[in-house]
Structures are given as structure tokens and as C-alpha cells.
């Protein structure tokens, strides 16, 4: 049995050189094979399009002047939900999909759903939540589950291992992908998420904090 210290050292060494000497994960834009189509839709559909309802929801908060109603409290909940969604997405993009990563994804999806329910409960008591905003929420709630479902379909062997408690120590370590995604894709997705999610919601939180201080 490997000692914890040696296990952590091994994982760290793999992460230090996680892009060196590794083949890139191919994402075919033309293949009609089921696996290629699933991976293509997940990477170029589900993940970047997540930004659309996120921006729409931010606009609804701004339109209903969140800073003067539910304020900082609700905006912090929004930041929490982004964290609950962002951590498993980051793990899925960079780390080897194994029982550890799948368990984190499943737990984060459950936590995100529970937090979303609390968010709406908080919002309706303090400000007007219009039907269109509720409809936007439905997209934001289902997307983490969609991402998890596509990932599970692409790695059904790891799902089976997760349900059986894992096959060995590596199943419960955070390890880099054997074939990482291209740097261009990761950088492009980072720009999309930064511009379409992080910046708008940082602006919202700043606006709410400033309004709270001036009241």
C-alpha cells in the first residue's frame, strides 16, 4: 500500500509536467461517431453556451435593481453557485475522469440544485422575479446535470468503477488527463467564461456592496 506522502508526491509530479510529452485529445468537427459527437457537443455546445443564460440572468438582476432589494446576500449566493459549477467544470477540463472527479461532479450538481432553490426563495421575498427570469433559471439549473450526463456517457467505464467503489488508489487521486485538451481551446473557453460570467457577476457584487455601504 502506497504511503499518503508518496501518493501526493506522485500526483504533484504528474501535474508539474501535465502537458509535456502527451498527445492532445482530438475533438473532431466532422466525425459522426457517437463518442465524437458527444464530446463535440459538450465542449463546443454545452460549456460555452452556458454563458448565454448566465448573462441573461445577470441582466434580469440588474433590471430589477438587485442592489436595492435582496442586495449583497443574493449576489453572494450567485457567486456560490458559480463556484459549485466552476470547480467540477475545471476538473473535467484538466483532470483525468475517474471516480473522484465523477463523485465531485455529482456532489456539486446536487449542491448547485439545492443552492438554486434557496436563491429563488430568497429572491422572491425581496424583489420581483418575472416569469422570464424563472425560465432562465431552468436553463441554469439543468446545464450542470447535462454536463454530468454527457461526461458519464463518455466515460461509462469510470461510472461503473465509481458505483463499485473504485478499482485502486488512482481512482481517488486528482490526476492530469492522459491526453489534455488543446491550449487554444482552454484559453478560448477561459475568455468566454471570464467575459460572460465572472466579469458581469463581479460587477453585480460590487454594485450591491457599494449600495449597501451608502444606505
mmCIF file of C-alpha atoms in Angstrom:
data_model
loop_
_atom_site.group_PDB
_atom_site.id
_atom_site.type_symbol
_atom_site.label_atom_id
_atom_site.label_comp_id
_atom_site.label_asym_id
_atom_site.label_seq_id
_atom_site.Cartn_x
_atom_site.Cartn_y
_atom_site.Cartn_z
ATOM 1 C CA UNK A 1 0.000 0.000 0.000
ATOM 2 C CA UNK A 2 1.391 3.386 -1.024
ATOM 3 C CA UNK A 3 2.009 5.941 1.726
ATOM 4 C CA UNK A 4 -0.077 9.163 1.503
ATOM 5 C CA UNK A 5 3.043 11.309 1.197
ATOM 6 C CA UNK A 6 4.374 9.292 -1.730
ATOM 7 C CA UNK A 7 0.957 9.347 -3.367
ATOM 8 C CA UNK A 8 0.761 13.134 -3.141
ATOM 9 C CA UNK A 9 4.314 13.477 -4.444
ATOM 10 C CA UNK A 10 3.488 11.300 -7.423
ATOM 11 C CA UNK A 11 0.357 13.302 -8.205
ATOM 12 C CA UNK A 12 2.255 16.580 -7.909
ATOM 13 C CA UNK A 13 4.987 15.358 -10.244
ATOM 14 C CA UNK A 14 2.379 14.419 -12.845
ATOM 15 C CA UNK A 15 0.742 17.842 -12.600
ATOM 16 C CA UNK A 16 4.108 19.616 -12.913
ATOM 17 C CA UNK A 17 4.587 18.047 -16.337
ATOM 18 C CA UNK A 18 0.942 17.566 -17.269
ATOM 19 C CA UNK A 19 1.292 18.900 -20.836
ATOM 20 C CA UNK A 20 4.778 17.640 -21.601
ATOM 21 C CA UNK A 21 5.123 14.633 -23.862
ATOM 22 C CA UNK A 22 1.373 13.988 -24.002
ATOM 23 C CA UNK A 23 -0.774 13.634 -27.092
ATOM 24 C CA UNK A 24 -3.597 16.174 -27.323
ATOM 25 C CA UNK A 25 -7.186 14.961 -27.073
ATOM 26 C CA UNK A 26 -8.627 15.166 -30.605
ATOM 27 C CA UNK A 27 -12.050 16.765 -30.986
ATOM 28 C CA UNK A 28 -13.250 16.020 -34.496
ATOM 29 C CA UNK A 29 -15.537 18.612 -36.071
ATOM 30 C CA UNK A 30 -16.730 16.304 -38.837
ATOM 31 C CA UNK A 31 -16.926 12.785 -37.401
ATOM 32 C CA UNK A 32 -20.405 11.311 -36.952
ATOM 33 C CA UNK A 33 -19.245 8.695 -34.444
ATOM 34 C CA UNK A 34 -21.333 8.833 -31.260
ATOM 35 C CA UNK A 35 -18.367 9.455 -28.959
ATOM 36 C CA UNK A 36 -17.010 12.246 -31.153
ATOM 37 C CA UNK A 37 -20.438 13.863 -31.444
ATOM 38 C CA UNK A 38 -20.979 13.740 -27.675
ATOM 39 C CA UNK A 39 -17.571 15.210 -26.922
ATOM 40 C CA UNK A 40 -18.018 17.903 -29.584
ATOM 41 C CA UNK A 41 -21.435 18.938 -28.252
ATOM 42 C CA UNK A 42 -20.164 19.022 -24.663
ATOM 43 C CA UNK A 43 -17.068 21.103 -25.427
ATOM 44 C CA UNK A 44 -18.436 23.403 -28.142
ATOM 45 C CA UNK A 45 -22.101 23.439 -27.174
ATOM 46 C CA UNK A 46 -22.950 22.918 -23.512
ATOM 47 C CA UNK A 47 -19.943 24.639 -21.948
ATOM 48 C CA UNK A 48 -19.676 27.873 -23.996
ATOM 49 C CA UNK A 49 -23.454 28.271 -24.378
ATOM 50 C CA UNK A 50 -23.756 28.200 -20.581
ATOM 51 C CA UNK A 51 -22.737 31.853 -20.782
ATOM 52 C CA UNK A 52 -25.945 32.858 -22.596
ATOM 53 C CA UNK A 53 -28.447 32.187 -19.768
ATOM 54 C CA UNK A 54 -25.861 33.419 -17.244
ATOM 55 C CA UNK A 55 -25.676 36.827 -18.934
ATOM 56 C CA UNK A 56 -29.457 36.904 -19.352
ATOM 57 C CA UNK A 57 -29.919 36.198 -15.636
ATOM 58 C CA UNK A 58 -27.421 38.922 -14.711
ATOM 59 C CA UNK A 59 -29.381 41.364 -16.883
ATOM 60 C CA UNK A 60 -32.627 40.460 -15.135
ATOM 61 C CA UNK A 61 -30.980 41.106 -11.758
ATOM 62 C CA UNK A 62 -29.782 44.479 -12.996
ATOM 63 C CA UNK A 63 -33.167 45.340 -14.469
ATOM 64 C CA UNK A 64 -34.912 44.646 -11.157
ATOM 65 C CA UNK A 65 -32.225 46.650 -9.283
ATOM 66 C CA UNK A 66 -30.949 43.829 -7.123
ATOM 67 C CA UNK A 67 -28.620 46.220 -5.274
ATOM 68 C CA UNK A 68 -31.631 47.951 -3.696
ATOM 69 C CA UNK A 69 -33.642 44.815 -2.870
ATOM 70 C CA UNK A 70 -32.087 41.450 -1.964
ATOM 71 C CA UNK A 71 -28.683 43.042 -2.451
ATOM 72 C CA UNK A 72 -25.367 41.561 -1.352
ATOM 73 C CA UNK A 73 -26.906 38.489 0.227
ATOM 74 C CA UNK A 74 -28.360 37.207 -3.036
ATOM 75 C CA UNK A 75 -25.317 38.255 -5.056
ATOM 76 C CA UNK A 76 -23.076 36.193 -2.748
ATOM 77 C CA UNK A 77 -25.376 33.210 -3.336
ATOM 78 C CA UNK A 78 -24.856 33.714 -7.077
ATOM 79 C CA UNK A 79 -21.083 33.621 -6.525
ATOM 80 C CA UNK A 80 -21.513 30.413 -4.534
ATOM 81 C CA UNK A 81 -23.456 28.792 -7.376
ATOM 82 C CA UNK A 82 -20.780 29.809 -9.867
ATOM 83 C CA UNK A 83 -18.198 28.151 -7.625
ATOM 84 C CA UNK A 84 -20.305 24.998 -7.364
ATOM 85 C CA UNK A 85 -20.493 24.845 -11.150
ATOM 86 C CA UNK A 86 -16.973 26.067 -11.865
ATOM 87 C CA UNK A 87 -14.981 23.589 -9.770
ATOM 88 C CA UNK A 88 -16.310 20.427 -11.481
ATOM 89 C CA UNK A 89 -16.028 22.099 -14.899
ATOM 90 C CA UNK A 90 -12.373 22.929 -14.217
ATOM 91 C CA UNK A 91 -11.715 19.397 -13.002
ATOM 92 C CA UNK A 92 -13.419 17.918 -16.059
ATOM 93 C CA UNK A 93 -11.349 20.060 -18.419
ATOM 94 C CA UNK A 94 -7.956 19.420 -16.824
ATOM 95 C CA UNK A 95 -8.098 16.207 -14.792
ATOM 96 C CA UNK A 96 -8.425 12.552 -15.690
ATOM 97 C CA UNK A 97 -12.065 11.484 -15.436
ATOM 98 C CA UNK A 98 -12.120 8.912 -12.654
ATOM 99 C CA UNK A 99 -14.377 8.054 -9.692
ATOM 100 C CA UNK A 100 -13.021 11.010 -7.696
ATOM 101 C CA UNK A 101 -13.862 13.539 -10.412
ATOM 102 C CA UNK A 102 -17.251 11.961 -11.138
ATOM 103 C CA UNK A 103 -18.116 11.996 -7.419
ATOM 104 C CA UNK A 104 -17.194 15.675 -7.151
ATOM 105 C CA UNK A 105 -19.273 16.441 -10.251
ATOM 106 C CA UNK A 106 -22.287 14.606 -8.845
ATOM 107 C CA UNK A 107 -21.983 16.241 -5.433
ATOM 108 C CA UNK A 108 -21.510 19.689 -6.958
ATOM 109 C CA UNK A 109 -24.576 19.234 -9.190
ATOM 110 C CA UNK A 110 -26.684 18.292 -6.162
ATOM 111 C CA UNK A 111 -25.314 21.240 -4.157
ATOM 112 C CA UNK A 112 -25.951 23.608 -7.081
ATOM 113 C CA UNK A 113 -29.588 22.483 -7.320
ATOM 114 C CA UNK A 114 -30.117 22.981 -3.575
ATOM 115 C CA UNK A 115 -28.475 26.413 -3.667
ATOM 116 C CA UNK A 116 -30.564 27.413 -6.693
ATOM 117 C CA UNK A 117 -33.729 26.582 -4.747
ATOM 118 C CA UNK A 118 -32.528 28.730 -1.836
ATOM 119 C CA UNK A 119 -31.614 31.541 -4.238
ATOM 120 C CA UNK A 120 -35.117 31.708 -5.714
ATOM 121 C CA UNK A 121 -36.692 31.507 -2.245
ATOM 122 C CA UNK A 122 -34.540 34.446 -1.148
ATOM 123 C CA UNK A 123 -35.184 36.469 -4.299
ATOM 124 C CA UNK A 124 -38.991 36.250 -4.410
ATOM 125 C CA UNK A 125 -39.205 37.631 -0.878
ATOM 126 C CA UNK A 126 -37.187 40.738 -1.734
ATOM 127 C CA UNK A 127 -37.693 41.615 -5.404
ATOM 128 C CA UNK A 128 -39.828 40.918 -8.457
ATOM 129 C CA UNK A 129 -38.853 37.657 -10.151
ATOM 130 C CA UNK A 130 -40.593 37.651 -13.528
ATOM 131 C CA UNK A 131 -41.625 34.509 -15.438
ATOM 132 C CA UNK A 132 -38.864 35.061 -17.990
ATOM 133 C CA UNK A 133 -36.274 35.080 -15.207
ATOM 134 C CA UNK A 134 -37.712 31.843 -13.833
ATOM 135 C CA UNK A 135 -37.409 30.347 -17.310
ATOM 136 C CA UNK A 136 -33.764 31.456 -17.488
ATOM 137 C CA UNK A 137 -33.210 29.728 -14.137
ATOM 138 C CA UNK A 138 -34.474 26.470 -15.606
ATOM 139 C CA UNK A 139 -31.612 26.511 -18.135
ATOM 140 C CA UNK A 140 -29.038 27.342 -15.474
ATOM 141 C CA UNK A 141 -30.271 24.515 -13.258
ATOM 142 C CA UNK A 142 -30.272 21.816 -15.934
ATOM 143 C CA UNK A 143 -26.901 22.620 -17.528
ATOM 144 C CA UNK A 144 -24.746 21.166 -14.692
ATOM 145 C CA UNK A 145 -26.794 17.967 -14.901
ATOM 146 C CA UNK A 146 -26.410 17.941 -18.688
ATOM 147 C CA UNK A 147 -22.649 18.325 -18.401
ATOM 148 C CA UNK A 148 -22.503 15.491 -15.884
ATOM 149 C CA UNK A 149 -24.669 13.270 -18.102
ATOM 150 C CA UNK A 150 -22.504 13.808 -21.190
ATOM 151 C CA UNK A 151 -19.332 13.198 -19.183
ATOM 152 C CA UNK A 152 -20.789 9.995 -17.735
ATOM 153 C CA UNK A 153 -21.734 8.749 -21.217
ATOM 154 C CA UNK A 154 -18.208 9.412 -22.487
ATOM 155 C CA UNK A 155 -16.690 7.561 -19.515
ATOM 156 C CA UNK A 156 -19.140 4.777 -18.750
ATOM 157 C CA UNK A 157 -16.307 2.532 -17.525
ATOM 158 C CA UNK A 158 -15.433 5.108 -14.866
ATOM 159 C CA UNK A 159 -19.093 5.367 -13.846
ATOM 160 C CA UNK A 160 -19.125 1.619 -13.316
ATOM 161 C CA UNK A 161 -15.931 1.851 -11.266
ATOM 162 C CA UNK A 162 -17.433 4.660 -9.173
ATOM 163 C CA UNK A 163 -20.525 2.594 -8.362
ATOM 164 C CA UNK A 164 -18.264 -0.296 -7.306
ATOM 165 C CA UNK A 165 -16.099 1.840 -5.035
ATOM 166 C CA UNK A 166 -13.152 2.188 -7.405
ATOM 167 C CA UNK A 167 -10.520 -0.209 -8.699
ATOM 168 C CA UNK A 168 -7.451 1.136 -6.913
ATOM 169 C CA UNK A 169 -5.748 4.207 -5.373
ATOM 170 C CA UNK A 170 -5.518 6.097 -8.683
ATOM 171 C CA UNK A 171 -9.316 6.176 -8.880
ATOM 172 C CA UNK A 172 -9.355 8.535 -5.894
ATOM 173 C CA UNK A 173 -6.494 10.807 -6.883
ATOM 174 C CA UNK A 174 -6.697 14.045 -8.825
ATOM 175 C CA UNK A 175 -4.506 13.291 -11.828
ATOM 176 C CA UNK A 176 -3.948 15.182 -15.098
ATOM 177 C CA UNK A 177 -5.562 13.943 -18.289
ATOM 178 C CA UNK A 178 -3.555 11.401 -20.254
ATOM 179 C CA UNK A 179 -4.431 13.432 -23.364
ATOM 180 C CA UNK A 180 -5.071 17.075 -22.423
ATOM 181 C CA UNK A 181 -7.284 19.452 -24.348
ATOM 182 C CA UNK A 182 -5.535 21.955 -26.578
ATOM 183 C CA UNK A 183 -4.230 25.166 -25.030
ATOM 184 C CA UNK A 184 -6.131 27.172 -27.648
ATOM 185 C CA UNK A 185 -9.457 25.629 -26.633
ATOM 186 C CA UNK A 186 -8.806 26.102 -22.905
ATOM 187 C CA UNK A 187 -7.742 29.711 -23.423
ATOM 188 C CA UNK A 188 -10.743 30.470 -25.624
ATOM 189 C CA UNK A 189 -13.190 28.948 -23.166
ATOM 190 C CA UNK A 190 -11.493 30.844 -20.328
ATOM 191 C CA UNK A 191 -12.014 34.133 -22.158
ATOM 192 C CA UNK A 192 -15.679 33.321 -22.814
ATOM 193 C CA UNK A 193 -16.341 32.396 -19.171
ATOM 194 C CA UNK A 194 -14.366 35.359 -17.858
ATOM 195 C CA UNK A 195 -16.165 37.886 -20.068
ATOM 196 C CA UNK A 196 -19.626 36.307 -19.890
ATOM 197 C CA UNK A 197 -19.803 35.100 -16.284
ATOM 198 C CA UNK A 198 -17.043 36.297 -13.977
ATOM 199 C CA UNK A 199 -16.997 39.967 -15.008
ATOM 200 C CA UNK A 200 -20.794 40.544 -15.017
ATOM 201 C CA UNK A 201 -21.302 38.900 -11.637
ATOM 202 C CA UNK A 202 -18.277 40.648 -10.144
ATOM 203 C CA UNK A 203 -19.846 43.907 -11.319
ATOM 204 C CA UNK A 204 -23.134 42.870 -9.690
ATOM 205 C CA UNK A 205 -21.469 42.089 -6.368
ATOM 206 C CA UNK A 206 -19.524 45.348 -6.449
ATOM 207 C CA UNK A 207 -22.720 47.270 -7.179
ATOM 208 C CA UNK A 208 -24.531 45.565 -4.300
ATOM 209 C CA UNK A 209 -21.701 46.165 -1.809
ATOM 210 C CA UNK A 210 -21.478 49.834 -2.809
ATOM 211 C CA UNK A 211 -25.242 50.300 -2.419
ATOM 212 C CA UNK A 212 -25.159 48.599 0.995
ATOM 213 C CA UNK A 213 -22.372 50.871 2.215
ATOM 214 C CA UNK A 214 -24.144 54.021 1.038
ATOM 215 C CA UNK A 215 -27.511 53.110 2.594
#
